């Protein structure tokens, strides 16, 4: 092992910054800055330098995304803040009823809503300490999840290090498999005579609950973050500000959210996305409507399993279609 010179150390740190930046452009912003060949060349240089000087390897190095060992199982981990599920609204009347209940519990107050696409994937929780990803877990039953850190580290849209060293932050998001990856995966499984996945949600869940992180890494998963779970220190005062802050930290946040001044605007936005849902490169099964003010969310509280300040608007079930592929690729 040759001596580590300051120049080598500086070169390793420069390569990491450059590769992290290109991962961010490609996997978080969907805006690649260089060709795959140029990216691979940078990665090869870093891999070689780290192989020659293993003492320089840090857990947040881009070369450390795919862990080595296959796990025996997943450890149960408690969520500090329960990961709630959502009540459902199946049409305009249900949405107006939700709005009436919210306003009854906030007499005389202005209420703003944020409407987001409801990504059809698997809810996960990510823990960061001093800006470093220290743990990732499934939602599980809302109180306890499964520790799938090694698998979530392979998802390139998940930052291993945030753009700010926030002391302690736990965030939630929906991990998912893009439609084109889902079709390609099932084609490969058909070729291999393996059982097919019924939909992208099952494919994402199956890919994240793999005991071998190498398999997860091969499944081209992505994620959209949608909430702060736990934050030490001052934070945003509205949900829309929370989404903007998550984006600023380097997380992937779905840009199709809208702040609505009343339930009629919410209803119009839901109708718009019911029409446009097949134009998206990922599966959605509805929209999520949330009270924007975090103080009002706090005061509205939650029932045992779901918040009083949020509801899911579910699209009517698909009319009979010939194959799942038609739904996905329509
Ligand atoms: N799937 C989603 O895109 C999504 C979202 N955009 N926003 C939330 O907000 C949480 C916050 C409090 C209760 C629900 N949840 C979502 O998915 C939920 C998580 C658990 C069950 C659903 O997958």
Coordinates of N, CA, C and O in Angstrom, one line a residue, residues 23-31 65 119-126 128 137 148 151-159 172-182 184-185 200-201 203-208 215-226 250-255 281-283:
X23 N -24.4 12.2 -9.5 CA -25.5 11.4 -9.0 C -26.7 12.2 -8.7 O -27.8 11.9 -9.1
X24 N -26.4 13.4 -8.1 CA -27.5 14.3 -7.7 C -28.3 14.8 -9.0 O -29.5 14.7 -9.1
X25 N -27.5 15.2 -10.0 CA -28.1 15.7 -11.2 C -28.9 14.6 -11.9 O -30.0 14.8 -12.3
X26 N -28.3 13.4 -12.0 CA -28.9 12.3 -12.7 C -30.1 11.7 -12.0 O -31.2 11.6 -12.5
X27 N -29.9 11.3 -10.7 CA -30.9 10.5 -10.0 C -31.9 11.4 -9.2 O -33.0 10.9 -8.9
X28 N -31.5 12.6 -8.8 CA -32.4 13.4 -8.0 C -33.2 14.4 -8.9 O -34.4 14.6 -8.8
X29 N -32.4 15.1 -9.8 CA -33.0 16.1 -10.6 C -33.4 15.6 -12.0 O -34.0 16.3 -12.8
X30 N -33.1 14.3 -12.3 CA -33.3 13.7 -13.7 C -32.7 14.6 -14.8 O -33.3 14.8 -15.8
X31 N -31.6 15.2 -14.5 CA -31.0 16.1 -15.5 C -29.5 15.8 -15.6 O -28.6 16.5 -15.0
X65 N -22.1 2.3 -1.9 CA -23.6 2.1 -1.9 C -24.0 0.7 -1.9 O -25.0 0.3 -1.2
X119 N -47.8 8.4 -4.7 CA -46.9 7.5 -5.4 C -47.2 6.1 -5.0 O -47.4 5.8 -3.8
X120 N -47.4 5.2 -5.9 CA -47.8 3.8 -5.6 C -46.5 2.9 -5.4 O -46.1 2.3 -6.3
X121 N -46.0 3.0 -4.2 CA -44.7 2.3 -3.9 C -44.7 1.8 -2.5 O -45.8 1.2 -2.0
X122 N -43.6 1.9 -1.8 CA -43.5 1.4 -0.4 C -43.0 2.5 0.4 O -41.9 3.2 0.1
X123 N -43.7 2.8 1.5 CA -43.3 3.9 2.4 C -42.1 3.5 3.2 O -42.0 2.4 3.7
X124 N -41.1 4.4 3.2 CA -39.8 4.1 4.0 C -39.5 5.4 4.8 O -39.9 6.5 4.6
X125 N -38.6 5.1 5.9 CA -38.2 6.2 6.8 C -36.6 6.2 6.7 O -36.0 5.1 6.7
X126 N -36.1 7.4 6.6 CA -34.6 7.5 6.5 C -34.1 8.4 7.7 O -34.7 9.5 7.9
X128 N -31.0 10.5 9.4 CA -29.7 11.2 9.2 C -29.2 11.8 10.5 O -30.0 12.4 11.2
X137 N -35.6 2.3 7.0 CA -36.5 1.2 7.4 C -37.8 1.3 6.6 O -38.2 2.3 6.1
X148 N -33.8 -1.9 6.7 CA -33.4 -2.3 5.3 C -32.3 -1.2 4.9 O -32.3 -0.9 3.7
X151 N -30.1 -2.0 1.9 CA -30.8 -2.0 0.6 C -31.2 -0.5 0.1 O -31.0 -0.2 -1.0
X152 N -31.5 0.3 1.1 CA -31.9 1.7 0.7 C -30.6 2.5 0.3 O -30.7 3.4 -0.5
X153 N -29.5 2.1 0.8 CA -28.2 2.7 0.4 C -28.0 2.5 -1.1 O -27.3 3.3 -1.7
X154 N -28.5 1.5 -1.7 CA -28.3 1.2 -3.1 C -29.2 2.1 -4.0 O -28.9 2.2 -5.2
X155 N -30.2 2.8 -3.4 CA -31.1 3.6 -4.2 C -30.4 5.0 -4.4 O -30.2 5.8 -3.5
X156 N -30.0 5.2 -5.7 CA -29.1 6.4 -6.0 C -29.9 7.7 -5.8 O -29.2 8.8 -5.7
X157 N -31.2 7.7 -5.7 CA -31.9 8.9 -5.5 C -31.9 9.3 -4.0 O -32.4 10.3 -3.6
X158 N -31.4 8.4 -3.2 CA -31.3 8.6 -1.7 C -29.9 9.2 -1.4 O -28.9 8.5 -1.6
X159 N -29.8 10.4 -0.9 CA -28.4 11.0 -0.6 C -27.8 10.2 0.6 O -28.5 10.0 1.6
X172 N -39.6 10.9 5.6 CA -40.3 9.8 5.0 C -40.5 10.0 3.5 O -40.6 11.1 3.1
X173 N -40.6 8.9 2.8 CA -40.8 9.0 1.4 C -41.4 7.7 0.9 O -41.5 6.7 1.6
X174 N -41.7 7.7 -0.4 CA -42.3 6.5 -1.1 C -41.3 6.0 -2.1 O -40.9 6.7 -3.0
X175 N -40.7 4.8 -1.8 CA -39.7 4.2 -2.7 C -40.6 3.5 -3.8 O -41.6 3.0 -3.5
X176 N -40.1 3.6 -5.1 CA -41.0 3.0 -6.1 C -40.1 2.5 -7.3 O -38.9 2.8 -7.4
X177 N -40.7 1.7 -8.2 CA -40.0 1.3 -9.4 C -40.6 2.0 -10.6 O -41.9 1.9 -10.8
X178 N -39.8 2.7 -11.4 CA -40.4 3.4 -12.5 C -41.1 2.4 -13.5 O -40.7 1.2 -13.5
X179 N -42.1 2.8 -14.2 CA -42.8 1.9 -15.1 C -41.9 1.2 -16.1 O -42.1 -0.1 -16.2
X180 N -41.0 1.9 -16.7 CA -40.2 1.2 -17.7 C -39.3 0.1 -17.1 O -39.1 -1.0 -17.7
X181 N -38.8 0.4 -15.9 CA -38.0 -0.6 -15.2 C -38.9 -1.9 -14.8 O -38.4 -3.0 -14.9
X182 N -40.1 -1.6 -14.5 CA -41.1 -2.7 -14.1 C -41.3 -3.6 -15.3 O -41.2 -4.8 -15.2
X184 N -39.4 -3.9 -18.0 CA -38.1 -4.6 -18.3 C -37.9 -5.8 -17.4 O -37.5 -6.9 -17.8
X185 N -38.2 -5.5 -16.1 CA -37.9 -6.6 -15.1 C -38.8 -7.8 -15.3 O -38.3 -8.9 -15.3
X200 N -46.0 -2.4 -10.2 CA -44.7 -1.7 -9.7 C -44.6 -1.7 -8.2 O -43.5 -1.8 -7.7
X201 N -45.7 -1.6 -7.5 CA -45.6 -1.5 -6.0 C -45.1 -2.8 -5.5 O -44.1 -2.8 -4.7
X203 N -43.3 -4.9 -7.1 CA -41.9 -5.1 -7.6 C -41.0 -4.3 -6.7 O -39.9 -4.7 -6.3
X204 N -41.4 -3.0 -6.3 CA -40.6 -2.2 -5.4 C -40.4 -2.9 -4.0 O -39.3 -3.0 -3.5
X205 N -41.6 -3.3 -3.5 CA -41.5 -4.0 -2.2 C -40.6 -5.2 -2.2 O -39.8 -5.4 -1.3
X206 N -40.8 -6.0 -3.2 CA -40.0 -7.2 -3.3 C -38.5 -6.9 -3.5 O -37.7 -7.6 -2.9
X207 N -38.2 -5.8 -4.2 CA -36.8 -5.4 -4.4 C -36.2 -4.9 -3.1 O -35.0 -5.1 -2.9
X208 N -37.0 -4.2 -2.3 CA -36.4 -3.6 -1.1 C -36.3 -4.6 0.0 O -35.6 -4.4 1.0
X215 N -29.0 -7.4 -5.3 CA -30.2 -7.6 -6.1 C -31.0 -6.3 -6.1 O -31.4 -5.8 -7.1
X216 N -31.1 -5.7 -4.9 CA -31.8 -4.4 -4.8 C -31.2 -3.4 -5.7 O -31.8 -2.6 -6.5
X217 N -29.8 -3.3 -5.7 CA -29.1 -2.4 -6.5 C -29.4 -2.5 -8.0 O -29.3 -1.6 -8.8
X218 N -29.8 -3.8 -8.4 CA -30.0 -4.0 -9.9 C -31.4 -3.6 -10.3 O -31.7 -3.7 -11.5
X219 N -32.2 -3.2 -9.4 CA -33.7 -3.0 -9.7 C -34.0 -1.6 -10.1 O -35.2 -1.3 -10.3
X220 N -33.1 -0.7 -10.1 CA -33.3 0.7 -10.6 C -34.5 1.4 -9.8 O -35.4 1.9 -10.4
X221 N -34.5 1.3 -8.5 CA -35.5 1.9 -7.7 C -35.3 3.4 -7.6 O -34.2 3.9 -7.8
X222 N -36.4 4.2 -7.3 CA -36.2 5.6 -7.0 C -37.1 5.9 -5.8 O -37.6 5.0 -5.2
X223 N -37.2 7.2 -5.5 CA -38.0 7.6 -4.3 C -38.4 9.1 -4.4 O -37.8 9.8 -5.1
X224 N -39.6 9.4 -3.8 CA -40.0 10.8 -3.6 C -40.2 11.0 -2.1 O -40.9 10.2 -1.5
X225 N -39.5 12.0 -1.5 CA -39.7 12.3 -0.1 C -41.0 13.1 0.1 O -41.3 14.0 -0.8
X226 N -41.7 12.8 1.1 CA -43.0 13.6 1.3 C -43.3 14.1 2.7 O -44.3 14.7 3.0
X250 N -31.2 18.2 -0.7 CA -30.7 17.3 -1.6 C -31.6 16.1 -1.9 O -31.2 15.1 -2.6
X251 N -32.8 16.1 -1.3 CA -33.7 15.0 -1.4 C -34.5 15.1 -2.8 O -34.6 16.2 -3.3
X252 N -35.0 14.0 -3.3 CA -35.8 14.0 -4.4 C -37.2 14.2 -4.0 O -37.8 13.5 -3.2
X253 N -37.9 15.3 -4.4 CA -39.2 15.7 -4.0 C -40.1 15.8 -5.3 O -39.6 16.5 -6.3
X254 N -41.2 15.2 -5.3 CA -42.1 15.3 -6.5 C -42.6 16.7 -6.7 O -43.1 17.4 -5.8
X255 N -42.4 17.2 -8.0 CA -42.7 18.7 -8.2 C -44.1 19.0 -8.4 O -44.5 20.1 -8.5
X281 N -44.1 8.7 -15.6 CA -43.2 7.5 -15.8 C -43.2 6.7 -14.5 O -42.4 5.8 -14.4
X282 N -44.2 6.9 -13.6 CA -44.3 6.1 -12.4 C -45.7 5.9 -12.1 O -46.6 6.7 -12.5
X283 N -46.1 4.9 -11.3 CA -47.5 4.6 -11.0 C -47.9 5.5 -9.8 O -47.2 5.6 -8.8

